[in-house]
């Protein structure tokens, strides 16, 4: 009987402590059993810091490192402010078509450019869109969700600039890859996707 009362009292205390004060408001700091990461040492933007000798809390990137989103040669990024066709895919207020002049493509370097695009495509897009772009990559098959068939986006209806935007910002279920894929690589991928589409079309025509 004694144990029954003990257990009963314990359960009453537990139930009240768990549910009794739910929704109540307190003015004092709550007692937190598991603070997790509620409080962290950090510097807020635009504040001074007594830690660094120059008193600034914002730091420049460490020499020799490439911040996420920058080009490997250390240039960029555009922070979304650039209005060039190269960085946005937009031309004269609409989607542009064709490779940007800034890439300086010519008969000599175009083959290597497309080959580079193939390599990048196989790394970044193939898992979902499939090796031939038919939308049946491993992720699509295993994950059982529908991925766009890139053969259905011919140049005339789906300008290069729009594909650039899709790669950069994503579309529907597909997330954006502007942080993972440098600008020039995105254009190389587009060039390769066009090659895939041409191959696909030729196969259909036979
Ligand atoms: C994680 C899977 C995944 C990866 C990786 C991926 N995509 Fe997609 N992509 C999708 C899905 C899913 C859709 C369909 C989106 C929708 O309509 O909801 C899509 C749609 C598209 C479309 C059509 C968008 C439209 O306007 O309807 C294009 C073009 C495209 N992807 C290109 C690419 C390219 C190029 C890459 C590589 C840089 C890539 N995707 C990487 C999943 C992926």
Short mmCIF file of C-alpha atoms and ligand atoms in Angstrom, two decimals:
data_model
loop_
_atom_site.label_atom_id
_atom_site.label_comp_id
_atom_site.label_asym_id
_atom_site.label_seq_id
_atom_site.Cartn_x
_atom_site.Cartn_y
_atom_site.Cartn_z
CA UNK A 1 0.00 0.00 0.00
CA UNK A 2 2.84 2.34 0.89
CA UNK A 3 4.37 1.88 -2.57
CA UNK A 4 1.03 2.54 -4.16
CA UNK A 5 0.81 5.95 -2.43
CA UNK A 6 4.41 6.72 -3.32
CA UNK A 7 3.86 5.83 -6.96
CA UNK A 8 0.54 7.68 -6.99
CA UNK A 9 2.09 10.86 -5.55
CA UNK A 10 4.94 10.67 -8.03
CA UNK A 11 2.56 10.30 -10.97
CA UNK A 12 0.43 13.25 -9.74
CA UNK A 13 3.54 15.43 -9.42
CA UNK A 14 4.77 14.37 -12.87
CA UNK A 15 1.42 14.93 -14.55
CA UNK A 16 1.03 18.39 -13.00
CA UNK A 17 4.59 19.40 -13.80
CA UNK A 18 4.27 18.23 -17.41
CA UNK A 19 0.79 19.45 -18.25
CA UNK A 20 -0.33 21.70 -15.40
CA UNK A 21 1.30 24.91 -16.62
CA UNK A 22 0.98 24.45 -20.33
CA UNK A 23 -0.07 27.67 -22.02
CA UNK A 24 0.53 29.81 -18.91
CA UNK A 25 2.57 32.96 -19.33
CA UNK A 26 5.47 33.79 -17.01
CA UNK A 27 7.43 36.98 -16.73
CA UNK A 28 10.60 35.38 -15.36
CA UNK A 29 13.13 33.42 -17.40
CA UNK A 30 11.90 29.86 -17.85
CA UNK A 31 13.73 26.97 -16.27
CA UNK A 32 15.16 25.09 -19.19
CA UNK A 33 16.16 21.47 -18.64
CA UNK A 34 17.45 21.08 -22.20
CA UNK A 35 18.57 24.47 -23.48
CA UNK A 36 19.72 22.89 -26.76
CA UNK A 37 21.11 25.78 -28.81
CA UNK A 38 18.74 28.51 -27.57
CA UNK A 39 21.64 30.61 -26.33
CA UNK A 40 24.78 30.83 -28.37
CA UNK A 41 27.87 32.96 -28.39
CA UNK A 42 27.57 35.02 -31.52
CA UNK A 43 28.09 38.47 -32.89
CA UNK A 44 25.15 40.23 -34.38
CA UNK A 45 25.50 42.03 -37.71
CA UNK A 46 26.89 45.56 -37.62
CA UNK A 47 28.01 45.32 -33.99
CA UNK A 48 31.43 45.95 -32.57
CA UNK A 49 33.55 43.19 -31.14
CA UNK A 50 36.01 43.41 -28.30
CA UNK A 51 37.53 40.10 -29.41
CA UNK A 52 39.26 41.31 -32.57
CA UNK A 53 41.96 43.95 -32.47
CA UNK A 54 40.27 46.11 -35.10
CA UNK A 55 37.00 46.11 -33.13
CA UNK A 56 34.94 44.87 -36.09
CA UNK A 57 32.70 41.84 -35.71
CA UNK A 58 32.44 41.21 -39.46
CA UNK A 59 35.50 39.40 -40.78
CA UNK A 60 36.96 39.11 -44.24
CA UNK A 61 37.31 35.59 -45.68
CA UNK A 62 40.51 33.83 -44.66
CA UNK A 63 43.22 34.33 -47.27
CA UNK A 64 43.40 31.49 -49.79
CA UNK A 65 39.85 30.25 -49.20
CA UNK A 66 36.90 30.56 -51.61
CA UNK A 67 33.65 31.55 -49.90
CA UNK A 68 30.58 29.58 -50.88
CA UNK A 69 28.94 31.02 -53.99
CA UNK A 70 32.13 32.64 -55.31
CA UNK A 71 33.89 31.50 -58.46
CA UNK A 72 36.95 29.26 -57.94
CA UNK A 73 39.21 32.09 -59.19
CA UNK A 74 37.96 34.22 -56.29
CA UNK A 75 35.73 36.49 -58.41
CA UNK A 76 31.99 37.07 -57.92
CA UNK A 77 29.46 36.47 -56.66
CA UNK A 78 26.84 38.80 -58.04
CA UNK A 79 24.70 38.79 -54.86
CA UNK A 80 21.75 38.98 -57.21
CA UNK A 81 22.61 42.56 -58.16
CA UNK A 82 24.20 41.77 -61.48
CA UNK A 83 21.91 42.37 -64.43
CA UNK A 84 24.15 40.83 -67.08
CA UNK A 85 22.80 38.07 -69.30
CA UNK A 86 25.63 35.86 -68.05
CA UNK A 87 24.48 36.09 -64.42
CA UNK A 88 20.71 36.19 -64.85
CA UNK A 89 19.72 34.55 -68.15
CA UNK A 90 17.56 37.64 -68.76
CA UNK A 91 17.93 39.83 -71.84
CA UNK A 92 15.82 42.88 -72.70
CA UNK A 93 13.29 42.10 -69.98
CA UNK A 94 12.68 38.51 -71.08
CA UNK A 95 14.59 35.21 -71.19
CA UNK A 96 17.52 35.37 -73.55
CA UNK A 97 18.52 32.61 -75.90
CA UNK A 98 22.00 31.50 -76.88
CA UNK A 99 25.28 31.41 -74.99
CA UNK A 100 26.42 34.71 -73.41
CA UNK A 101 29.17 36.57 -75.26
CA UNK A 102 31.10 36.85 -72.01
CA UNK A 103 31.90 33.13 -72.22
CA UNK A 104 33.94 33.89 -75.35
CA UNK A 105 33.04 30.64 -77.03
CA UNK A 106 34.49 29.88 -80.44
CA UNK A 107 35.00 26.95 -82.77
CA UNK A 108 38.10 25.93 -80.88
CA UNK A 109 36.83 25.84 -77.30
CA UNK A 110 33.18 24.87 -77.79
CA UNK A 111 33.81 21.10 -77.80
CA UNK A 112 35.72 21.27 -74.52
CA UNK A 113 32.97 23.50 -73.11
CA UNK A 114 30.27 20.94 -73.91
CA UNK A 115 32.45 18.11 -72.57
CA UNK A 116 32.82 20.07 -69.34
CA UNK A 117 29.04 20.52 -69.32
CA UNK A 118 28.62 16.76 -69.68
CA UNK A 119 30.86 16.13 -66.68
CA UNK A 120 28.97 18.71 -64.58
CA UNK A 121 25.59 17.44 -65.79
CA UNK A 122 26.49 13.88 -64.81
CA UNK A 123 27.41 15.08 -61.34
CA UNK A 124 24.62 17.56 -60.65
CA UNK A 125 21.64 16.62 -62.79
CA UNK A 126 21.93 12.97 -63.83
CA UNK A 127 20.88 11.56 -60.43
CA UNK A 128 17.39 12.97 -61.05
CA UNK A 129 17.10 13.68 -64.77
CA UNK A 130 18.88 10.54 -65.97
CA UNK A 131 21.91 10.10 -68.21
CA UNK A 132 19.94 10.91 -71.36
CA UNK A 133 17.83 13.61 -69.69
CA UNK A 134 14.67 11.52 -69.87
CA UNK A 135 13.74 12.25 -66.23
CA UNK A 136 14.38 8.69 -65.09
CA UNK A 137 17.49 9.09 -62.95
CA UNK A 138 18.14 6.92 -59.90
CA UNK A 139 16.58 9.41 -57.51
CA UNK A 140 13.44 9.67 -59.64
CA UNK A 141 13.11 5.89 -59.93
CA UNK A 142 13.83 5.10 -56.27
CA UNK A 143 12.06 8.19 -54.90
CA UNK A 144 9.11 7.54 -57.16
CA UNK A 145 8.35 11.19 -57.92
CA UNK A 146 8.11 12.72 -61.32
CA UNK A 147 11.13 14.56 -62.70
CA UNK A 148 10.92 16.65 -65.85
CA UNK A 149 11.98 14.95 -69.08
CA UNK A 150 14.54 17.40 -70.48
CA UNK A 151 13.85 16.13 -73.99
CA UNK A 152 10.57 18.01 -73.71
CA UNK A 153 12.18 21.42 -73.42
CA UNK A 154 13.28 22.23 -76.96
CA UNK A 155 15.21 25.39 -77.58
CA UNK A 156 12.47 27.36 -79.30
CA UNK A 157 9.95 27.04 -76.47
CA UNK A 158 12.33 26.97 -73.55
CA UNK A 159 15.09 29.54 -74.00
CA UNK A 160 18.55 29.05 -72.55
CA UNK A 161 17.96 31.95 -70.16
CA UNK A 162 14.96 30.16 -68.67
CA UNK A 163 16.99 27.01 -68.15
CA UNK A 164 19.68 29.13 -66.52
CA UNK A 165 17.07 30.50 -64.15
CA UNK A 166 15.70 27.03 -63.42
CA UNK A 167 19.18 25.75 -62.54
CA UNK A 168 19.92 28.84 -60.45
CA UNK A 169 16.65 29.22 -58.58
CA UNK A 170 14.97 25.83 -58.94
CA UNK A 171 11.44 25.08 -59.99
CA UNK A 172 8.66 23.31 -58.10
CA UNK A 173 10.16 20.20 -56.53
CA UNK A 174 13.65 20.99 -57.83
CA UNK A 175 15.79 23.19 -55.63
CA UNK A 176 18.12 25.92 -56.93
CA UNK A 177 21.78 25.17 -57.55
CA UNK A 178 23.25 28.67 -57.64
CA UNK A 179 25.36 27.92 -54.57
CA UNK A 180 26.67 24.61 -55.82
CA UNK A 181 27.24 25.26 -59.50
CA UNK A 182 29.35 28.24 -60.64
CA UNK A 183 27.82 30.48 -63.32
CA UNK A 184 30.05 29.26 -66.16
CA UNK A 185 29.36 25.62 -65.29
CA UNK A 186 25.62 26.32 -65.44
CA UNK A 187 25.97 27.55 -69.03
CA UNK A 188 28.15 24.54 -69.88
CA UNK A 189 25.41 22.26 -68.52
CA UNK A 190 22.81 24.08 -70.67
CA UNK A 191 25.00 23.57 -73.75
CA UNK A 192 25.21 19.85 -72.94
CA UNK A 193 21.46 19.57 -72.31
CA UNK A 194 20.94 21.09 -75.80
CA UNK A 195 23.25 18.41 -77.19
CA UNK A 196 21.22 15.73 -75.39
CA UNK A 197 18.00 17.18 -76.79
CA UNK A 198 19.38 17.23 -80.32
CA UNK A 199 20.44 13.59 -79.95
CA UNK A 200 17.02 12.73 -78.52
CA UNK A 201 15.22 14.44 -81.39
CA UNK A 202 17.37 12.73 -83.98
CA UNK A 203 16.52 9.37 -82.42
CA UNK A 204 12.80 10.19 -82.60
CA UNK A 205 13.06 11.20 -86.24
CA UNK A 206 14.50 7.87 -87.36
C1 LIG B 1 17.02 16.36 -56.79
C2 LIG B 1 16.55 16.09 -58.12
C3 LIG B 1 16.91 17.06 -59.23
C4 LIG B 1 18.16 17.49 -59.61
C5 LIG B 1 19.50 17.15 -58.98
C6 LIG B 1 17.95 18.36 -60.74
N1 LIG B 1 16.62 18.44 -61.04
FE1 LIG B 1 15.79 19.48 -62.57
N2 LIG B 1 13.95 18.95 -61.95
C7 LIG B 1 13.67 18.09 -60.90
C8 LIG B 1 12.23 17.98 -60.75
C9 LIG B 1 11.52 17.14 -59.70
C10 LIG B 1 11.66 18.80 -61.74
C11 LIG B 1 10.18 19.06 -61.97
C12 LIG B 1 9.87 20.31 -61.18
C13 LIG B 1 8.39 20.64 -61.15
O1 LIG B 1 7.84 20.96 -62.22
O2 LIG B 1 7.85 20.59 -60.04
C14 LIG B 1 12.77 19.39 -62.48
C15 LIG B 1 12.61 20.27 -63.53
C16 LIG B 1 13.63 20.72 -64.35
C17 LIG B 1 13.45 21.53 -65.55
C18 LIG B 1 12.13 22.01 -66.11
C19 LIG B 1 11.66 23.20 -65.34
C20 LIG B 1 10.36 23.79 -65.86
O3 LIG B 1 10.37 24.97 -66.21
O4 LIG B 1 9.34 23.08 -65.90
C21 LIG B 1 14.70 21.75 -66.07
C22 LIG B 1 15.03 22.53 -67.32
C23 LIG B 1 15.66 21.10 -65.18
N3 LIG B 1 14.97 20.49 -64.15
C24 LIG B 1 17.02 21.11 -65.36
C25 LIG B 1 17.92 20.61 -64.43
C26 LIG B 1 19.36 20.71 -64.57
C27 LIG B 1 20.07 21.33 -65.76
C28 LIG B 1 19.90 20.13 -63.45
C29 LIG B 1 21.37 20.03 -63.07
C30 LIG B 1 22.01 21.27 -62.84
C31 LIG B 1 18.82 19.65 -62.63
N4 LIG B 1 17.63 19.96 -63.24
C32 LIG B 1 18.98 18.99 -61.42
C33 LIG B 1 14.59 17.46 -60.10
C34 LIG B 1 15.95 17.65 -60.14
#
